[in-house]
Amino acid sequence: MRLALFDLDNTLLAGDSDHSWGEFLCESGRVDAAEYRARNDAFYADYCAGRLDVVAYQSFTQAVLARTEAAELARWQAEFMAEVIEPLILAKGEALLRQHREAGDKLVIITATNRFVTAPIAARLGVDTLIATECGMRDGRYTGQVEGVPCYQQGKVVRLNQWLAETGHSLDGACFYSDSRNDLPLLEAVSQPVAVDPDDSLRAIAVARGWPVLSLRD
């Protein structure tokens, strides 16, 4: 079974779910909007520039999980999905997933965004396998700290290789769709890299190397 790997943010979604979660918290009054937004925007700028301190960012974004009861988080999550994520889901992204599903490929979403934010999105998209940055848990509550290797840049390759070893799947013939320069290590690891609505840096690399460039937003 061939693997069809998909980045999530700005690839299958017309936006970034991680940054949007922060905006949702600000807009709904669940955090100090001015302070939180300033830090959230700064981290996102670092991500776009390829220089994000991913551990510092995860400590920031997961702190609110640690101080909130699970039942309350579930309510926030449902609101976020309905109000923010649903409008970001790309019809052409869903069609691409369907194309690979009908071809018999194994669909995998692999994302730097944490599992709390992305698990409901993967479920909504009908993708059973999600490799995401993990949130630490203790006694049924979030710790506020990342668990294991963050699924970011080279960490995506590490996490994918761990999953391959656990499941017996192979990268032979695998494709990977992504928009971001941050995913270059994994794009280089597969036989069929595809740049999807890429940032300027990835677009230049894709053109130079003859990789397909695809838009799911046209």
Short mmCIF file of C-alpha atoms in Angstrom, two decimals:
data_model
loop_
_atom_site.label_atom_id
_atom_site.label_comp_id
_atom_site.label_asym_id
_atom_site.label_seq_id
_atom_site.Cartn_x
_atom_site.Cartn_y
_atom_site.Cartn_z
CA MET A 1 0.00 0.00 0.00
CA ARG A 2 1.55 3.30 -1.09
CA LEU A 3 1.69 6.13 1.42
CA ALA A 4 0.07 9.47 0.63
CA LEU A 5 1.41 11.95 3.19
CA PHE A 6 -0.19 15.35 3.71
CA ASP A 7 0.84 18.41 5.63
CA LEU A 8 -2.23 20.07 7.15
CA ASP A 9 -1.87 23.82 7.67
CA ASN A 10 -1.94 25.90 4.49
CA THR A 11 -2.00 22.64 2.53
CA LEU A 12 -5.31 20.86 3.16
CA LEU A 13 -6.53 23.94 5.04
CA ALA A 14 -6.70 27.50 3.73
CA GLY A 15 -4.97 28.72 6.85
CA ASP A 16 -2.91 27.66 9.86
CA SER A 17 -4.88 25.81 12.54
CA ASP A 18 -2.21 26.41 15.20
CA HIS A 19 -2.17 30.18 14.77
CA SER A 20 -5.96 30.20 14.31
CA TRP A 21 -6.40 28.40 17.65
CA GLY A 22 -4.53 31.26 19.31
CA GLU A 23 -6.72 33.79 17.53
CA PHE A 24 -9.80 31.87 18.64
CA LEU A 25 -8.67 32.03 22.27
CA CYS A 26 -8.11 35.77 21.93
CA GLU A 27 -11.39 36.52 20.18
CA SER A 28 -13.41 34.48 22.66
CA GLY A 29 -11.84 36.16 25.69
CA ARG A 30 -10.23 33.00 27.05
CA VAL A 31 -6.77 34.59 27.26
CA ASP A 32 -5.40 38.11 27.62
CA ALA A 33 -5.87 39.06 23.97
CA ALA A 34 -3.20 41.75 23.61
CA GLU A 35 -0.42 39.78 25.28
CA TYR A 36 -1.32 36.41 23.81
CA ARG A 37 -1.81 37.73 20.27
CA ALA A 38 1.56 39.49 20.29
CA ARG A 39 3.38 36.30 21.27
CA ASN A 40 1.30 34.12 18.96
CA ASP A 41 2.01 36.40 15.99
CA ALA A 42 5.73 36.52 16.79
CA PHE A 43 5.97 32.74 16.94
CA TYR A 44 4.06 32.45 13.65
CA ALA A 45 6.41 34.92 11.97
CA ASP A 46 9.34 32.80 13.14
CA TYR A 47 7.64 29.69 11.76
CA CYS A 48 7.10 31.31 8.37
CA ALA A 49 10.77 32.36 8.33
CA GLY A 50 11.92 28.83 9.20
CA ARG A 51 13.48 29.82 12.53
CA LEU A 52 10.83 28.77 15.07
CA ASP A 53 11.97 27.57 18.51
CA VAL A 54 9.44 24.76 18.46
CA VAL A 55 9.86 23.74 22.11
CA ALA A 56 9.32 27.31 23.30
CA TYR A 57 6.30 27.61 21.05
CA GLN A 58 4.78 24.37 22.27
CA SER A 59 5.28 25.43 25.88
CA PHE A 60 3.42 28.64 25.05
CA THR A 61 0.54 27.09 23.13
CA GLN A 62 0.07 24.09 25.45
CA ALA A 63 0.05 26.15 28.67
CA VAL A 64 -3.65 26.93 28.26
CA LEU A 65 -4.37 23.21 27.92
CA ALA A 66 -2.66 22.52 31.24
CA ARG A 67 -4.72 25.04 33.18
CA THR A 68 -8.12 24.11 31.73
CA GLU A 69 -10.39 21.21 32.64
CA ALA A 70 -10.87 18.53 30.00
CA ALA A 71 -14.63 19.06 29.71
CA GLU A 72 -14.13 22.77 29.11
CA LEU A 73 -11.44 22.10 26.51
CA ALA A 74 -13.83 19.77 24.69
CA ARG A 75 -16.40 22.57 24.48
CA TRP A 76 -13.79 25.00 23.15
CA GLN A 77 -12.64 22.40 20.65
CA ALA A 78 -16.16 21.91 19.28
CA GLU A 79 -16.64 25.68 18.90
CA PHE A 80 -13.27 26.04 17.20
CA MET A 81 -14.04 23.29 14.71
CA ALA A 82 -17.44 24.72 13.78
CA GLU A 83 -16.55 28.41 13.72
CA VAL A 84 -12.95 28.47 12.54
CA ILE A 85 -11.84 25.21 10.93
CA GLU A 86 -14.87 24.28 8.87
CA PRO A 87 -14.58 27.42 6.68
CA LEU A 88 -10.88 26.67 6.12
CA ILE A 89 -11.39 23.18 4.71
CA LEU A 90 -10.57 23.21 1.01
CA ALA A 91 -12.89 21.38 -1.36
CA LYS A 92 -9.96 20.55 -3.63
CA GLY A 93 -8.09 19.22 -0.63
CA GLU A 94 -10.95 16.88 0.16
CA ALA A 95 -11.04 15.84 -3.50
CA LEU A 96 -7.31 15.06 -3.40
CA LEU A 97 -7.76 12.94 -0.30
CA ARG A 98 -10.62 11.13 -1.99
CA GLN A 99 -8.51 10.51 -5.11
CA HIS A 100 -5.77 8.84 -3.06
CA ARG A 101 -8.28 6.92 -0.97
CA GLU A 102 -9.94 5.52 -4.08
CA ALA A 103 -6.53 4.57 -5.46
CA GLY A 104 -6.01 2.39 -2.39
CA ASP A 105 -3.29 4.54 -0.85
CA LYS A 106 -2.71 4.81 2.89
CA LEU A 107 -3.53 8.39 3.94
CA VAL A 108 -1.44 10.06 6.64
CA ILE A 109 -1.60 13.63 7.91
CA ILE A 110 1.74 14.69 9.36
CA THR A 111 1.76 18.09 11.04
CA ALA A 112 3.79 20.25 13.40
CA THR A 113 0.58 21.40 15.08
CA ASN A 114 -0.25 19.58 18.30
CA ARG A 115 -2.63 16.64 18.49
CA PHE A 116 -5.22 18.48 20.60
CA VAL A 117 -5.83 20.93 17.75
CA THR A 118 -5.43 18.54 14.84
CA ALA A 119 -7.05 15.25 15.89
CA PRO A 120 -10.61 16.55 15.31
CA ILE A 121 -9.52 18.02 11.96
CA ALA A 122 -8.04 14.72 10.77
CA ALA A 123 -11.25 12.96 11.85
CA ARG A 124 -13.33 15.53 9.96
CA LEU A 125 -11.24 14.88 6.85
CA GLY A 126 -11.65 11.12 7.22
CA VAL A 127 -7.93 10.45 7.75
CA ASP A 128 -7.36 7.79 10.39
CA THR A 129 -3.61 8.18 10.77
CA LEU A 130 -2.31 11.42 12.27
CA ILE A 131 1.32 12.10 13.15
CA ALA A 132 1.38 15.33 15.14
CA THR A 133 3.33 17.06 17.87
CA GLU A 134 2.26 15.33 21.07
CA CYS A 135 0.92 16.98 24.22
CA GLY A 136 2.19 15.68 27.54
CA MET A 137 -0.48 14.11 29.76
CA ARG A 138 -0.48 13.15 33.45
CA ASP A 139 -3.42 11.79 35.39
CA GLY A 140 -5.85 12.75 32.64
CA ARG A 141 -4.68 16.35 32.36
CA TYR A 142 -2.33 18.12 30.00
CA THR A 143 1.08 18.96 31.45
CA GLY A 144 1.65 21.98 29.21
CA GLN A 145 4.82 20.48 27.77
CA VAL A 146 5.53 18.72 24.49
CA GLU A 147 5.90 14.95 24.65
CA GLY A 148 8.69 13.32 22.63
CA VAL A 149 10.13 14.75 19.42
CA PRO A 150 8.17 17.72 18.02
CA CYS A 151 6.85 16.92 14.54
CA TYR A 152 8.63 19.89 12.96
CA GLN A 153 11.30 20.17 10.22
CA GLN A 154 13.69 17.20 10.63
CA GLY A 155 11.46 16.04 13.49
CA LYS A 156 8.83 15.10 10.91
CA VAL A 157 11.26 12.63 9.39
CA VAL A 158 12.13 11.25 12.82
CA ARG A 159 8.50 10.84 13.79
CA LEU A 160 7.58 9.30 10.43
CA ASN A 161 10.44 6.81 10.69
CA GLN A 162 9.25 5.84 14.17
CA TRP A 163 5.77 5.24 12.78
CA LEU A 164 7.14 3.25 9.84
CA ALA A 165 9.10 1.02 12.22
CA GLU A 166 6.01 0.48 14.37
CA THR A 167 3.61 -0.27 11.51
CA GLY A 168 5.77 -1.94 8.86
CA HIS A 169 4.81 0.55 6.18
CA SER A 170 7.41 1.68 3.64
CA LEU A 171 8.29 4.96 1.97
CA ASP A 172 8.64 3.17 -1.39
CA GLY A 173 6.66 5.23 -3.90
CA ALA A 174 5.37 7.60 -1.21
CA CYS A 175 4.19 11.09 -2.01
CA PHE A 176 4.13 14.09 0.31
CA TYR A 177 2.14 17.29 -0.16
CA SER A 178 3.27 20.45 1.64
CA ASP A 179 3.28 24.24 1.39
CA SER A 180 6.25 25.03 3.61
CA ARG A 181 10.01 25.37 3.52
CA ASN A 182 9.91 23.80 6.99
CA ASP A 183 8.96 20.49 5.39
CA LEU A 184 11.95 20.30 3.07
CA PRO A 185 13.56 17.40 5.01
CA LEU A 186 10.49 15.21 4.48
CA LEU A 187 9.93 16.39 0.91
CA GLU A 188 13.47 15.27 0.16
CA ALA A 189 12.85 11.88 1.80
CA VAL A 190 10.00 10.79 -0.47
CA SER A 191 10.05 9.77 -4.11
CA GLN A 192 7.14 12.06 -5.05
CA PRO A 193 7.34 15.48 -3.37
CA VAL A 194 4.58 17.95 -4.29
CA ALA A 195 4.59 21.65 -3.38
CA VAL A 196 1.05 22.84 -2.62
CA ASP A 197 0.41 26.59 -2.72
CA PRO A 198 4.02 26.89 -1.55
CA ASP A 199 5.75 29.72 0.25
CA ASP A 200 8.26 31.64 -1.86
CA SER A 201 11.24 29.63 -0.64
CA LEU A 202 9.66 26.24 -1.31
CA ARG A 203 8.32 27.40 -4.67
CA ALA A 204 11.83 28.35 -5.81
CA ILE A 205 13.21 25.00 -4.66
CA ALA A 206 10.38 23.07 -6.32
CA VAL A 207 10.86 24.88 -9.63
CA ALA A 208 14.63 24.37 -9.52
CA ARG A 209 14.26 20.64 -8.81
CA GLY A 210 11.36 20.01 -11.14
CA TRP A 211 8.89 19.08 -8.42
CA PRO A 212 5.18 19.43 -9.20
CA VAL A 213 3.58 22.63 -7.91
CA LEU A 214 -0.13 22.35 -7.18
CA SER A 215 -2.79 24.76 -5.98
CA LEU A 216 -5.80 23.61 -4.01
CA ARG A 217 -7.15 27.16 -3.77
CA ASP A 218 -7.64 28.10 -7.44
#
